[in-house]
mmCIF file of C-alpha atoms in Angstrom:
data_model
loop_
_atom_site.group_PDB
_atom_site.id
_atom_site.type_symbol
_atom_site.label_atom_id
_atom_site.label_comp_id
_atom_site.label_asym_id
_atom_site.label_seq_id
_atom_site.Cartn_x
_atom_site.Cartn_y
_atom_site.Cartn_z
ATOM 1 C CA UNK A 1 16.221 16.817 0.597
ATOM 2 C CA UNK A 2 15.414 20.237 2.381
ATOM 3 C CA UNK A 3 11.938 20.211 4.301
ATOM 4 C CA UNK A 4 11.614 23.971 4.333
ATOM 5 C CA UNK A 5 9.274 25.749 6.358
ATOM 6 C CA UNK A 6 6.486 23.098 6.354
ATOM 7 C CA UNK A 7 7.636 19.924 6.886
ATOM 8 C CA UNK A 8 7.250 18.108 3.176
ATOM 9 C CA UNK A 9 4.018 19.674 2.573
ATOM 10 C CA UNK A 10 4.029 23.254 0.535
ATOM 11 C CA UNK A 11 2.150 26.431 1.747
ATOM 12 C CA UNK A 12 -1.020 25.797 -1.300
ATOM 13 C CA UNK A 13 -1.847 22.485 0.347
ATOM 14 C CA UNK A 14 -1.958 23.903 3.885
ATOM 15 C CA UNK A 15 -4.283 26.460 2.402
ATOM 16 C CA UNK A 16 -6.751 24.274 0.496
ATOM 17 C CA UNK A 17 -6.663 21.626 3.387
ATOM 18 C CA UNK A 18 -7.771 24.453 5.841
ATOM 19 C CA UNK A 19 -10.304 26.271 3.319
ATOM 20 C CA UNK A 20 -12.000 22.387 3.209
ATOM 21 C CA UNK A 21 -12.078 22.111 6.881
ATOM 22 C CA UNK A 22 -13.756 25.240 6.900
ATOM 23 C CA UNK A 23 -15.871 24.334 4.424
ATOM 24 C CA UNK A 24 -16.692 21.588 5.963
ATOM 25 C CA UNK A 25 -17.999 23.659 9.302
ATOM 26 C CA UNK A 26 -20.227 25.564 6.940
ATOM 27 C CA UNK A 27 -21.806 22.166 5.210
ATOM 28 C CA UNK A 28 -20.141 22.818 1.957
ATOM 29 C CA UNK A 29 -17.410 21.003 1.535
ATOM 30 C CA UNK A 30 -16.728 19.443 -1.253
ATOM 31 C CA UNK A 31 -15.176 15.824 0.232
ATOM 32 C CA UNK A 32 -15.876 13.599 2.500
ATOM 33 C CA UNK A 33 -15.740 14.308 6.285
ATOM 34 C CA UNK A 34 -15.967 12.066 8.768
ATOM 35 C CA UNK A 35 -16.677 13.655 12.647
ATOM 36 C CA UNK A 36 -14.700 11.824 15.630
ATOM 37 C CA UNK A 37 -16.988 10.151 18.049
ATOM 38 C CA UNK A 38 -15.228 9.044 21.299
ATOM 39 C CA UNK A 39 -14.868 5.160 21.031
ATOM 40 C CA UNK A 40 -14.687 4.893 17.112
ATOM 41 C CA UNK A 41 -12.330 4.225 14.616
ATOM 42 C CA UNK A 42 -12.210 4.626 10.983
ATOM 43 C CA UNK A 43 -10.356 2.280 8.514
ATOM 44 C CA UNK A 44 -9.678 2.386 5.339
ATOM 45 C CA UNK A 45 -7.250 0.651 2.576
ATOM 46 C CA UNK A 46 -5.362 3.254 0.665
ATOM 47 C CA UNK A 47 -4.612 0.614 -2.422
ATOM 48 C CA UNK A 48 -6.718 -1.131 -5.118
ATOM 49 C CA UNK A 49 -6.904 -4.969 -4.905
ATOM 50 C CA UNK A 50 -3.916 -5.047 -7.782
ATOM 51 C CA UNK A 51 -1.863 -3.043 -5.057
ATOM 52 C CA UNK A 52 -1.787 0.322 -6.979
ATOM 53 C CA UNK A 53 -2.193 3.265 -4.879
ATOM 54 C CA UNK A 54 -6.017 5.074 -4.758
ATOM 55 C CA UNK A 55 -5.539 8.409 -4.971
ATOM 56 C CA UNK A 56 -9.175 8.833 -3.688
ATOM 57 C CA UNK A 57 -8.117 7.682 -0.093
ATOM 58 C CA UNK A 58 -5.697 10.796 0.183
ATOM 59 C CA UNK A 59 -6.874 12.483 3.377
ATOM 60 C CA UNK A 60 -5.898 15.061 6.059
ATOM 61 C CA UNK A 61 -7.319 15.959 9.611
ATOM 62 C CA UNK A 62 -8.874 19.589 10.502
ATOM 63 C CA UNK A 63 -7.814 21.437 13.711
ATOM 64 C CA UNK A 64 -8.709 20.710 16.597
ATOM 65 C CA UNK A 65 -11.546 23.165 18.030
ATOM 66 C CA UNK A 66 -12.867 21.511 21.633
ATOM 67 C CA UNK A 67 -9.573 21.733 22.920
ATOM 68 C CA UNK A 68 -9.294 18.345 23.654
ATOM 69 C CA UNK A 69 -6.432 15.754 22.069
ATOM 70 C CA UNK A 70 -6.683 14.496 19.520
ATOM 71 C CA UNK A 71 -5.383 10.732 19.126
ATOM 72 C CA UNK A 72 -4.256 9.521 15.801
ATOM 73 C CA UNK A 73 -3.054 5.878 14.942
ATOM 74 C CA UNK A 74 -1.825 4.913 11.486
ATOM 75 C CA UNK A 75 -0.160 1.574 10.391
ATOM 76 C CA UNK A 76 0.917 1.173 6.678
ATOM 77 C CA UNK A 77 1.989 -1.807 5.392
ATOM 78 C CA UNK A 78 4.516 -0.188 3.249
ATOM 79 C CA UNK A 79 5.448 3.392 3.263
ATOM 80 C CA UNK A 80 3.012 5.837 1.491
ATOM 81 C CA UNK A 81 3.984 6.834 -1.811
ATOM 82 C CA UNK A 82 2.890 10.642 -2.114
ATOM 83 C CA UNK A 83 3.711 12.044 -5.372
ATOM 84 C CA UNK A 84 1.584 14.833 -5.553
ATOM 85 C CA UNK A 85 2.812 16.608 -2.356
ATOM 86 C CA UNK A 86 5.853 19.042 -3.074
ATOM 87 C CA UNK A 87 8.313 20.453 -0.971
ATOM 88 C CA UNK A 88 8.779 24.664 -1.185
ATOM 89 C CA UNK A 89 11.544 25.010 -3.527
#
């Protein structure tokens, strides 16, 4: 399967994720977000207790701005099952 471009996400997605980050710099946004703090982690479980996937828990990360690293750490205890995400035809 051809990645295009973008990787497997599609040029609409990259748009609304960064309109939402910049949303969320304004205090508008209209999800969650969730401000790193040196020391702290967040966790969450991407499936329901009957093992279906939430589709509320899909999630992305804004730029960085300080110009500092950013660290990122993910384990899955299966691979995620994205549906919704296209690839550019």
């Amino acid at each position: 399967a051809s990645t295009g471009e973008y990787g497997v996400w599609d040029r609409p997605l990259l748009d609304h994720i960064d309109a939402e980050c910049a949303r969320h710099r304004r205090g508008t946004a209209l999800s969650l977000g969730v401000r790193p703090q040196e020391g702290m982690a967040l966790l969450f479980f991407s499936e329901r207790p009957d093992g279906k996937s939430d589709p509320r828990t899909w999630h992305a990360a804004c730029h960085v701005r300080s110009g500092k690293p950013r660290w990122t750490m993910q384990k899955f205890k299966a691979p995620p099952q994205v549906p919704y995400v296209r690839a550019p035809q």
